[in-house]
PDB file of C-alpha atoms and ligand atoms in Angstrom:
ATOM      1  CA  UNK A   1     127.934 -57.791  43.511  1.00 66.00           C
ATOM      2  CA  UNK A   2     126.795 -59.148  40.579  1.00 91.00           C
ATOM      3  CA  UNK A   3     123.439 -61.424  39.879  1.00 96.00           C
ATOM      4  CA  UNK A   4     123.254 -64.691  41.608  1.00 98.00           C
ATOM      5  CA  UNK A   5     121.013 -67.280  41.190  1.00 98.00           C
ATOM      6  CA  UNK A   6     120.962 -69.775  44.088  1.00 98.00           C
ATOM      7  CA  UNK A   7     119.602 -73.684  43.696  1.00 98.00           C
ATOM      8  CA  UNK A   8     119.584 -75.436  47.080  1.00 97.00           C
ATOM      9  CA  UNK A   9     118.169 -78.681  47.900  1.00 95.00           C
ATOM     10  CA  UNK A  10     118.570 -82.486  48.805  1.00 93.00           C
ATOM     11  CA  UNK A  11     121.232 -84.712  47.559  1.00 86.00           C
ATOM     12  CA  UNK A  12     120.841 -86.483  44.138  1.00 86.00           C
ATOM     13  CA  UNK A  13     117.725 -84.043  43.586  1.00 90.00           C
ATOM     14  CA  UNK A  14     119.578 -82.936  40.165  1.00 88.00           C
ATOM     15  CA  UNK A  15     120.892 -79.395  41.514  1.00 92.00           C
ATOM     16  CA  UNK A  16     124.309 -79.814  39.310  1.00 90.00           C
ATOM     17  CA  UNK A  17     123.039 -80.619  36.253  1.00 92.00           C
ATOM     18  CA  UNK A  18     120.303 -78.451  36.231  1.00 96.00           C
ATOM     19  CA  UNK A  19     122.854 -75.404  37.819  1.00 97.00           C
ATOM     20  CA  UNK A  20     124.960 -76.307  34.985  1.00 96.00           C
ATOM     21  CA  UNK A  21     122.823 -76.093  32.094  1.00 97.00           C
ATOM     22  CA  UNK A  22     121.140 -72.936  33.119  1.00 98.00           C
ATOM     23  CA  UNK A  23     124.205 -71.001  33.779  1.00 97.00           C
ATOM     24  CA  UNK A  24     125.566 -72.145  30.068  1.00 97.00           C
ATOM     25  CA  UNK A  25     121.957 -71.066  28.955  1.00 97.00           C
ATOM     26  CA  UNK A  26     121.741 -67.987  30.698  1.00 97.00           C
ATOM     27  CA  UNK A  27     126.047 -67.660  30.094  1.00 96.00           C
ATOM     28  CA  UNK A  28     126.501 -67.003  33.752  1.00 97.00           C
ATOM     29  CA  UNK A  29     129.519 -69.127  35.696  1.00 96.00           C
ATOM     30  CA  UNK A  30     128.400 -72.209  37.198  1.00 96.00           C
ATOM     31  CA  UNK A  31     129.676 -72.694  41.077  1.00 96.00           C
ATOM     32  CA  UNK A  32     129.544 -76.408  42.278  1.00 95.00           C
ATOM     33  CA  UNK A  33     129.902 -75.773  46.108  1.00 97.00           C
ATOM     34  CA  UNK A  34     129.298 -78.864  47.110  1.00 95.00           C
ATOM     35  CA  UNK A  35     132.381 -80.237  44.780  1.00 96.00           C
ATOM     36  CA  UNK A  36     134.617 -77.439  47.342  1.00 97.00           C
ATOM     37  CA  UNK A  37     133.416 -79.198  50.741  1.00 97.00           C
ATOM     38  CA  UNK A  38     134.253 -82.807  48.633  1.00 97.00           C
ATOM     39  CA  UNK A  39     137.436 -81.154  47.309  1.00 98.00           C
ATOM     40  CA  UNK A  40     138.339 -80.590  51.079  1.00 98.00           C
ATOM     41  CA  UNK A  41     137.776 -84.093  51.887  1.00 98.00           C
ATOM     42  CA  UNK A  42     139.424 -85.572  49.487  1.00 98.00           C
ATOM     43  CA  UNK A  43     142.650 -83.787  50.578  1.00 98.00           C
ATOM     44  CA  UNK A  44     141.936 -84.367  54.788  1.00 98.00           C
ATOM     45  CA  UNK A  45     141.753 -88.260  53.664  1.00 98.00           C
ATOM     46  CA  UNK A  46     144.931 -88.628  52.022  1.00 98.00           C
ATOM     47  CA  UNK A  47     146.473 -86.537  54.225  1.00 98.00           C
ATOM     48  CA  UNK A  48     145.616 -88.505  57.076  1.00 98.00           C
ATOM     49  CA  UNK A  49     143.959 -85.088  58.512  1.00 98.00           C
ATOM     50  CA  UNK A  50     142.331 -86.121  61.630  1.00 98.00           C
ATOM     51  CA  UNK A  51     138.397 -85.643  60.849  1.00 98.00           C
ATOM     52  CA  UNK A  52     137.782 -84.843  64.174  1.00 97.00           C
ATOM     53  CA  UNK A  53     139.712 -82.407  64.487  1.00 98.00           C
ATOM     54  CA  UNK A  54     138.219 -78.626  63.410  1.00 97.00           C
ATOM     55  CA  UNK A  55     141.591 -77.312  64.208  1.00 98.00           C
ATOM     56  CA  UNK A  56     143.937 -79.713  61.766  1.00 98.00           C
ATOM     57  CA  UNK A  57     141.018 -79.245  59.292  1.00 98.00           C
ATOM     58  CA  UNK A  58     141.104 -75.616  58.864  1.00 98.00           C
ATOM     59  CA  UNK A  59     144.827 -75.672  58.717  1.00 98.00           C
ATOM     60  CA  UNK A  60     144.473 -78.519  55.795  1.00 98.00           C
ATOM     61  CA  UNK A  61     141.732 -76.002  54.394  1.00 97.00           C
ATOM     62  CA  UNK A  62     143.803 -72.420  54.285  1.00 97.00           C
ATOM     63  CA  UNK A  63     146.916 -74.149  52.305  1.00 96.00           C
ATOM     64  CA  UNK A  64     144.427 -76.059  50.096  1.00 97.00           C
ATOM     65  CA  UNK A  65     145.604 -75.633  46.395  1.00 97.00           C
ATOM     66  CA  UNK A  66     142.711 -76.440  44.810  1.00 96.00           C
ATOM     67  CA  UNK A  67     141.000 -75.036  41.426  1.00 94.00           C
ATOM     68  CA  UNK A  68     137.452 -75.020  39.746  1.00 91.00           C
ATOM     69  CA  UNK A  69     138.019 -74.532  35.742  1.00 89.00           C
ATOM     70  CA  UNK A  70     134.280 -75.198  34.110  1.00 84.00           C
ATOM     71  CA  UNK A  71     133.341 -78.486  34.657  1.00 85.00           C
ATOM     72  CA  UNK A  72     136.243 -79.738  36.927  1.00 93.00           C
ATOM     73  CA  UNK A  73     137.702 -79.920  40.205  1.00 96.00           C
ATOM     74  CA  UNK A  74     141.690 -79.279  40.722  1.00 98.00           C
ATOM     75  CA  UNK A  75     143.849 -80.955  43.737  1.00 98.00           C
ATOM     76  CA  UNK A  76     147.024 -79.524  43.213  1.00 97.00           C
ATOM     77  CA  UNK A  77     146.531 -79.344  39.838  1.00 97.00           C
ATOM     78  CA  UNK A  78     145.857 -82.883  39.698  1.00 98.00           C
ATOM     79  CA  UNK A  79     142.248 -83.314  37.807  1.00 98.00           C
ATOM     80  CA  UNK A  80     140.288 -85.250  41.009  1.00 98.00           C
ATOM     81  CA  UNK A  81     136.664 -84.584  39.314  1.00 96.00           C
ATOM     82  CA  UNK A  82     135.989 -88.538  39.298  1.00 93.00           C
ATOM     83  CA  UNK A  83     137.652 -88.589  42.312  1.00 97.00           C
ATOM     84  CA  UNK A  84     135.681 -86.325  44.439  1.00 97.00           C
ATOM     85  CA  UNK A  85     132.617 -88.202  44.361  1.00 91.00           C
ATOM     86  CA  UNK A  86     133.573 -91.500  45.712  1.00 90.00           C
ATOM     87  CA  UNK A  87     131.430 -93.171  48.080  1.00 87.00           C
ATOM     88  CA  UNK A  88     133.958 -92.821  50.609  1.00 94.00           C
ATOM     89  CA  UNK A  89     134.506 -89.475  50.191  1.00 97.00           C
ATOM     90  CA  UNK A  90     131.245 -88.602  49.847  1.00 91.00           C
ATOM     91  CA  UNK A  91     130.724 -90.206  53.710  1.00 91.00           C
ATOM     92  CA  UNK A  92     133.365 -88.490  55.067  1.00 96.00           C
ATOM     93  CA  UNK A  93     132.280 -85.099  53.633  1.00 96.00           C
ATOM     94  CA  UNK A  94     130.030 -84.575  57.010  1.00 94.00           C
ATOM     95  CA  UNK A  95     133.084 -83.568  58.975  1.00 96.00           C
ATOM     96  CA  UNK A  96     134.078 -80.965  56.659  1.00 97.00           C
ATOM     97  CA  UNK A  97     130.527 -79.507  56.760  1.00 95.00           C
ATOM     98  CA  UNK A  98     129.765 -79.202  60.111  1.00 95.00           C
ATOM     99  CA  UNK A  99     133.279 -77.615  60.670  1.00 97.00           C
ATOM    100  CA  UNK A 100     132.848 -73.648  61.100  1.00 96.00           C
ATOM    101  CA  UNK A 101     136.310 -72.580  60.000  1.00 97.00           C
ATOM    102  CA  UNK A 102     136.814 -74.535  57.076  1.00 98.00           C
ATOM    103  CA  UNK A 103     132.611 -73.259  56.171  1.00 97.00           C
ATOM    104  CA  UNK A 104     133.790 -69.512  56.665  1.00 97.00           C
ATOM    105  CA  UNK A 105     136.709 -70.114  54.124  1.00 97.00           C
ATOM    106  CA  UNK A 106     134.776 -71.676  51.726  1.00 97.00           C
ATOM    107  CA  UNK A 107     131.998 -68.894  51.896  1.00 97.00           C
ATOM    108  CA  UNK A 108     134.705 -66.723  51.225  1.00 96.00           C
ATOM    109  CA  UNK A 109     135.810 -68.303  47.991  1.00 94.00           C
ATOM    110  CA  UNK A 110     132.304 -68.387  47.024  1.00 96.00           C
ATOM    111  CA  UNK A 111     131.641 -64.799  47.695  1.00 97.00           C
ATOM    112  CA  UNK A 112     134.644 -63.959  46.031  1.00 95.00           C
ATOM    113  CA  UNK A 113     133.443 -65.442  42.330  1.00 93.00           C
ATOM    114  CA  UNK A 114     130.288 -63.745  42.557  1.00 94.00           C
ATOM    115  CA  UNK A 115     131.831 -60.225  43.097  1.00 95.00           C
ATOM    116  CA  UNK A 116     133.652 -61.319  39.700  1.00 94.00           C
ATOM    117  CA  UNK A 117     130.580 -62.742  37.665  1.00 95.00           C
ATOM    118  CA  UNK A 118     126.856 -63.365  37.221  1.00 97.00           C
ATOM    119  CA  UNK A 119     126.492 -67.679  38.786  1.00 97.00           C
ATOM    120  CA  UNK A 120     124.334 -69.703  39.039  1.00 98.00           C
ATOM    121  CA  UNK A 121     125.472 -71.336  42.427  1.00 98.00           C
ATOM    122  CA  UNK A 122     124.112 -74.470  43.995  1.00 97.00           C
ATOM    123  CA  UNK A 123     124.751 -76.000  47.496  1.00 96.00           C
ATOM    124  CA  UNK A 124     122.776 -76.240  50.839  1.00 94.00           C
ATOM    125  CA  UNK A 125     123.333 -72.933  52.458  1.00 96.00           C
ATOM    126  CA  UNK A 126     123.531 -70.836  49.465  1.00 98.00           C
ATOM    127  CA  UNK A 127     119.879 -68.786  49.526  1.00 97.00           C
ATOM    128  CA  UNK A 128     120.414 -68.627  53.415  1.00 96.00           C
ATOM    129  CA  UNK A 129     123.534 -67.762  54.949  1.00 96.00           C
ATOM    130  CA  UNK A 130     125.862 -67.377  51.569  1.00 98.00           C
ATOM    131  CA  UNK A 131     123.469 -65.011  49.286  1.00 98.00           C
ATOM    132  CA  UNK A 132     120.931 -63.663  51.018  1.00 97.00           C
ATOM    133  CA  UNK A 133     120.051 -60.998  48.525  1.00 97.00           C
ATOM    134  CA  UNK A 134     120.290 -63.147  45.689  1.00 98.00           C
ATOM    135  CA  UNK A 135     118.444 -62.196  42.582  1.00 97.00           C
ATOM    136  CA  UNK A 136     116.238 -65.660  42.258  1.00 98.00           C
ATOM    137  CA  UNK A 137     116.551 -68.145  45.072  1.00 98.00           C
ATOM    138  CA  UNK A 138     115.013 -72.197  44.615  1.00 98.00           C
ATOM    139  CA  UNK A 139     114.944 -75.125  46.606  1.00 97.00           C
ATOM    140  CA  UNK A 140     114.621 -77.979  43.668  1.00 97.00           C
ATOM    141  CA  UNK A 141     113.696 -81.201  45.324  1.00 95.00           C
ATOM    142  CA  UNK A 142     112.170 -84.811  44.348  1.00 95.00           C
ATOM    143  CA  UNK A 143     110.837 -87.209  46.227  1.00 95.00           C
ATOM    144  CA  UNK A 144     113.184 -89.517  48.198  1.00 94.00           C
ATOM    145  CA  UNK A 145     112.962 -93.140  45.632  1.00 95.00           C
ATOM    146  CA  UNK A 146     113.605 -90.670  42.430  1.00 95.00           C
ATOM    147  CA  UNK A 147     116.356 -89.383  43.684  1.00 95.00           C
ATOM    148  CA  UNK A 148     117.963 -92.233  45.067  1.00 96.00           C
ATOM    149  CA  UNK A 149     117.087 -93.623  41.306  1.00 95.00           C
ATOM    150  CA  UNK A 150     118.510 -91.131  39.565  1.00 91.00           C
ATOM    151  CA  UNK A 151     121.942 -92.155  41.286  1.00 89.00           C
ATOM    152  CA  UNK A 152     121.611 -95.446  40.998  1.00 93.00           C
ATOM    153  CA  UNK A 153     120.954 -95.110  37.666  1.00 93.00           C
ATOM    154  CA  UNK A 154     124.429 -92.510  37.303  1.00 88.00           C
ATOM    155  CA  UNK A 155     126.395 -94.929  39.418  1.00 87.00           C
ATOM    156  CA  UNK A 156     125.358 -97.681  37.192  1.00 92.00           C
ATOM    157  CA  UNK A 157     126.091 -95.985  34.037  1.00 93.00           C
ATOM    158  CA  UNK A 158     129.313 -95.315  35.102  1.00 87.00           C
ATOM    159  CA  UNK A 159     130.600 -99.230  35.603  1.00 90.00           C
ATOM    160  CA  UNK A 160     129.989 -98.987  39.511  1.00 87.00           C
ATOM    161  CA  UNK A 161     128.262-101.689  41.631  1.00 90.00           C
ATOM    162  CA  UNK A 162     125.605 -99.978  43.126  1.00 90.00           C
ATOM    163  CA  UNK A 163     122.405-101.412  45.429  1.00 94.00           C
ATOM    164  CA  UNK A 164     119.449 -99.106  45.544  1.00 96.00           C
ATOM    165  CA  UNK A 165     118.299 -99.728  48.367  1.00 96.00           C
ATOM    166  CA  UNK A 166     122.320 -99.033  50.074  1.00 95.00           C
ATOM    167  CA  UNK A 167     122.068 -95.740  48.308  1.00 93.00           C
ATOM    168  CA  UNK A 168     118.630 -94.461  49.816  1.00 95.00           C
ATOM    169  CA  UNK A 169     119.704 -95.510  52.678  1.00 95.00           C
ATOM    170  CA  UNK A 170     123.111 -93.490  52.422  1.00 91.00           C
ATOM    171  CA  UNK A 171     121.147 -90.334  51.290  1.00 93.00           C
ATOM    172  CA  UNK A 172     118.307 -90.781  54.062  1.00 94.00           C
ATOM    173  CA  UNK A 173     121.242 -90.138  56.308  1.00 93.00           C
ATOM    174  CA  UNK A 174     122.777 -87.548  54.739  1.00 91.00           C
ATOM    175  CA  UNK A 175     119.695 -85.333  54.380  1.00 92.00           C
ATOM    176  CA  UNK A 176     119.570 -86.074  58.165  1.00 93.00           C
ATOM    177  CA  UNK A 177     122.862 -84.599  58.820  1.00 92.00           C
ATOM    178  CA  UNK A 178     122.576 -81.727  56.382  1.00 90.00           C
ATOM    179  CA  UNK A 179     118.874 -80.829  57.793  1.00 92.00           C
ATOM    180  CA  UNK A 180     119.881 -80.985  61.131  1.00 94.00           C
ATOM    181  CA  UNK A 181     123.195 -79.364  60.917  1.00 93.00           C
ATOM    182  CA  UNK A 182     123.989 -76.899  64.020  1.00 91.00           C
ATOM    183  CA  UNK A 183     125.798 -74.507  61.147  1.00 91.00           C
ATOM    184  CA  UNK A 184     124.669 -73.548  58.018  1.00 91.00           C
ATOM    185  CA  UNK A 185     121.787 -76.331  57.862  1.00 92.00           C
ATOM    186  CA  UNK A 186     120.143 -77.204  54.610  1.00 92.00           C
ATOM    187  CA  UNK A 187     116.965 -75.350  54.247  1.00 93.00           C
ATOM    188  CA  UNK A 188     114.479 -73.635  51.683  1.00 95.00           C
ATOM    189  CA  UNK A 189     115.360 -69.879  52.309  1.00 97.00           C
ATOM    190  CA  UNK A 190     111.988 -67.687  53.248  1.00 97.00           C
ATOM    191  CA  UNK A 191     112.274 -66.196  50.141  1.00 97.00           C
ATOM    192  CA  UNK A 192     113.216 -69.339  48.294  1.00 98.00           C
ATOM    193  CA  UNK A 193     110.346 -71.245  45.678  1.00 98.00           C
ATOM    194  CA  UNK A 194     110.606 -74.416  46.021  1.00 97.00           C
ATOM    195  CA  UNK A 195     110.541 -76.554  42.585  1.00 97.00           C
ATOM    196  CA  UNK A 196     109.627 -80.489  43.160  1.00 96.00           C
ATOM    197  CA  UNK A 197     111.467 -82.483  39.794  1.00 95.00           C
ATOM    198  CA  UNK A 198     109.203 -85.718  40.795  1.00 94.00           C
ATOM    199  CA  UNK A 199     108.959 -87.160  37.274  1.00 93.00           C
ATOM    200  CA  UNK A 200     110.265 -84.293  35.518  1.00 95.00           C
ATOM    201  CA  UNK A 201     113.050 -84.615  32.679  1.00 94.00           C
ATOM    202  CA  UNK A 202     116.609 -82.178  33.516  1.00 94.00           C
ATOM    203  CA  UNK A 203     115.642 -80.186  29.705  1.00 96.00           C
ATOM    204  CA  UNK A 204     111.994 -79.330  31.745  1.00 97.00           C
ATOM    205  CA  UNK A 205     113.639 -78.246  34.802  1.00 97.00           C
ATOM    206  CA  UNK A 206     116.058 -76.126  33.026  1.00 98.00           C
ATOM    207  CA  UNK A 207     113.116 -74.172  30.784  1.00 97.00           C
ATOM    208  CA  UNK A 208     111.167 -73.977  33.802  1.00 97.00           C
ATOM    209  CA  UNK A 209     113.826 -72.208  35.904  1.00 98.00           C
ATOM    210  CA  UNK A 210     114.771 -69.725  33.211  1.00 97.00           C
ATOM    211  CA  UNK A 211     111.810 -68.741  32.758  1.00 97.00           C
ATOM    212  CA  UNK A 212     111.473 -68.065  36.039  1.00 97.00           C
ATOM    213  CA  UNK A 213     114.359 -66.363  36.209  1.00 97.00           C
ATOM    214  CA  UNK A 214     114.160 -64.209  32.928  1.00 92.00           C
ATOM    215  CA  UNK A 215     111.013 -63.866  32.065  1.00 83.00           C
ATOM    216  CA  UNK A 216     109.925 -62.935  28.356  1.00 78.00           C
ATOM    217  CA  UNK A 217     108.692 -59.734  27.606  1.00 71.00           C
TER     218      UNK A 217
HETATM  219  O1   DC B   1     125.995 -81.565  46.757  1.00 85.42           O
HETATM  220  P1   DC B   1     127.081 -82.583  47.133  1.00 85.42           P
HETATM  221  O2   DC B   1     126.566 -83.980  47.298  1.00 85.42           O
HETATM  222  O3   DC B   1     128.250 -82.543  46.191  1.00 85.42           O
HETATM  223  O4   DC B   1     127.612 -82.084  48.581  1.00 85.42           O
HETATM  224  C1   DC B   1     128.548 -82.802  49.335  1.00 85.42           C
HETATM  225  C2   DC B   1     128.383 -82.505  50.822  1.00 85.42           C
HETATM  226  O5   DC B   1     128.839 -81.186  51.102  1.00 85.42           O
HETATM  227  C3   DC B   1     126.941 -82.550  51.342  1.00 85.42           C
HETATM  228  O6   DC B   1     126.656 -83.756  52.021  1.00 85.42           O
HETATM  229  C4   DC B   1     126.814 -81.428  52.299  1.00 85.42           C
HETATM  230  C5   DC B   1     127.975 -80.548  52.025  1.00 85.42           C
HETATM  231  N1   DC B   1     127.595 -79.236  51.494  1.00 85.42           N
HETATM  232  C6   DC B   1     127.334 -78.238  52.393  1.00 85.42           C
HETATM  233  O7   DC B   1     127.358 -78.466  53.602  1.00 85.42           O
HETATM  234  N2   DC B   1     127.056 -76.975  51.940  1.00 85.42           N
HETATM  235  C7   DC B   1     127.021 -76.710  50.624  1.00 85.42           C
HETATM  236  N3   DC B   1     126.764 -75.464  50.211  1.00 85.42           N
HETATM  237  C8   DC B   1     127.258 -77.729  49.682  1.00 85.42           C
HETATM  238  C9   DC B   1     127.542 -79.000  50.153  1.00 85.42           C
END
């Protein structure tokens, strides 16, 4: 296997960006897992998949035709990066993560690019269940108001009409259901150091982390 560096943590706590950058700094590949479990959405909902249904889901999941090229997310070769993280879909992603099947499949695929390349991977699960004997583990947090902020903020840069107080409230729940998850649930590995961003800039965050991860001589 080669290196892996795992970044878990909340939602909107900055773990793609920063994963990003410090994979192109460090010129590792860069693994977006939560962009697979929204990739899965995506297809259940315009397939009609029935949610609720683990069964239907991991069939949707094993003929999934879906891609990761740097930077982007693939549906059939049909580029759905934007489309990924819609509100709706990013609801609906819940049913995809607590469903076992369609987790082992994805832990495959994951698995699978680290036995080809160094990555810098980031997710919930990723220092605990996916790479336990990863080279450098964190869990890179904020408090709850910055990060609902910072996505505000992204939302709002991006044209959408978004309410801040509607989006803590969304990711209040989410980091419910991803904490309390009976699978896989989102937590700071033993081994894991965890790195608060609280009124930190994404270039600080970066340095910080590779310099914890390569140190200078
Ligand atoms: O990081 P994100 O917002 O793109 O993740 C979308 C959802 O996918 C998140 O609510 C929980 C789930 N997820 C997961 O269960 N395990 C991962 N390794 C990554 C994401």
């Amino acid at each position: 296997m080669h290196r892996v560096v795992t970044i878990d943590g909340p939602a909107g706590a900055g773990k793609s960006t920063v994963a990003r950058l410090l994979a192109g700094r460090l010129g590792w590949r860069f693994l977006d897992t939560g962009a697979m479990y929204r990739v899965v959405t995506l297809a259940a909902l315009r397939a009609g998949t029935d949610l609720e249904d683990p069964d239907a889901l991991d069939r949707l999941a094993a003929g999934l035709d879906a891609a990761f090229p740097p930077g982007r997310v693939l549906l059939a070769g049909e580029d759905v990066s934007q489309a990924v993280r819609d509100v709706a879909v990013t609801r609906a992603t819940r049913f995809i993560a607590d469903c076992a099947a369609v987790r082992g499949r994805l832990v495959a695929w994951q698995r699978a690019v680290a036995d080809r390349d160094d990555v810098v991977t980031e997710g919930r699960d990723q220092g605990t269940i996916v790479f336990p004997d990863a080279f450098r583990k964190f869990f890179v947090t904020a408090s709850d108001l910055e990060r609902a902020r910072r996505r505000h903020e992204e939302l709002r840069a991006k044209g959408a009409d978004s309410d801040l107080e509607a989006v803590l409230a969304d990711q209040r729940a989410r980091d419910a259901r991803d904490a309390s998850r009976a699978i896989a649930p989102m937590r700071p590995a033993a081994d894991a150091e965890t790195i608060d961003t609280t009124g930190m800039t994404i270039d600080e965050v970066v340095a910080l982390l590779h310099r914890k991860v390569l140190p200078s001589p």
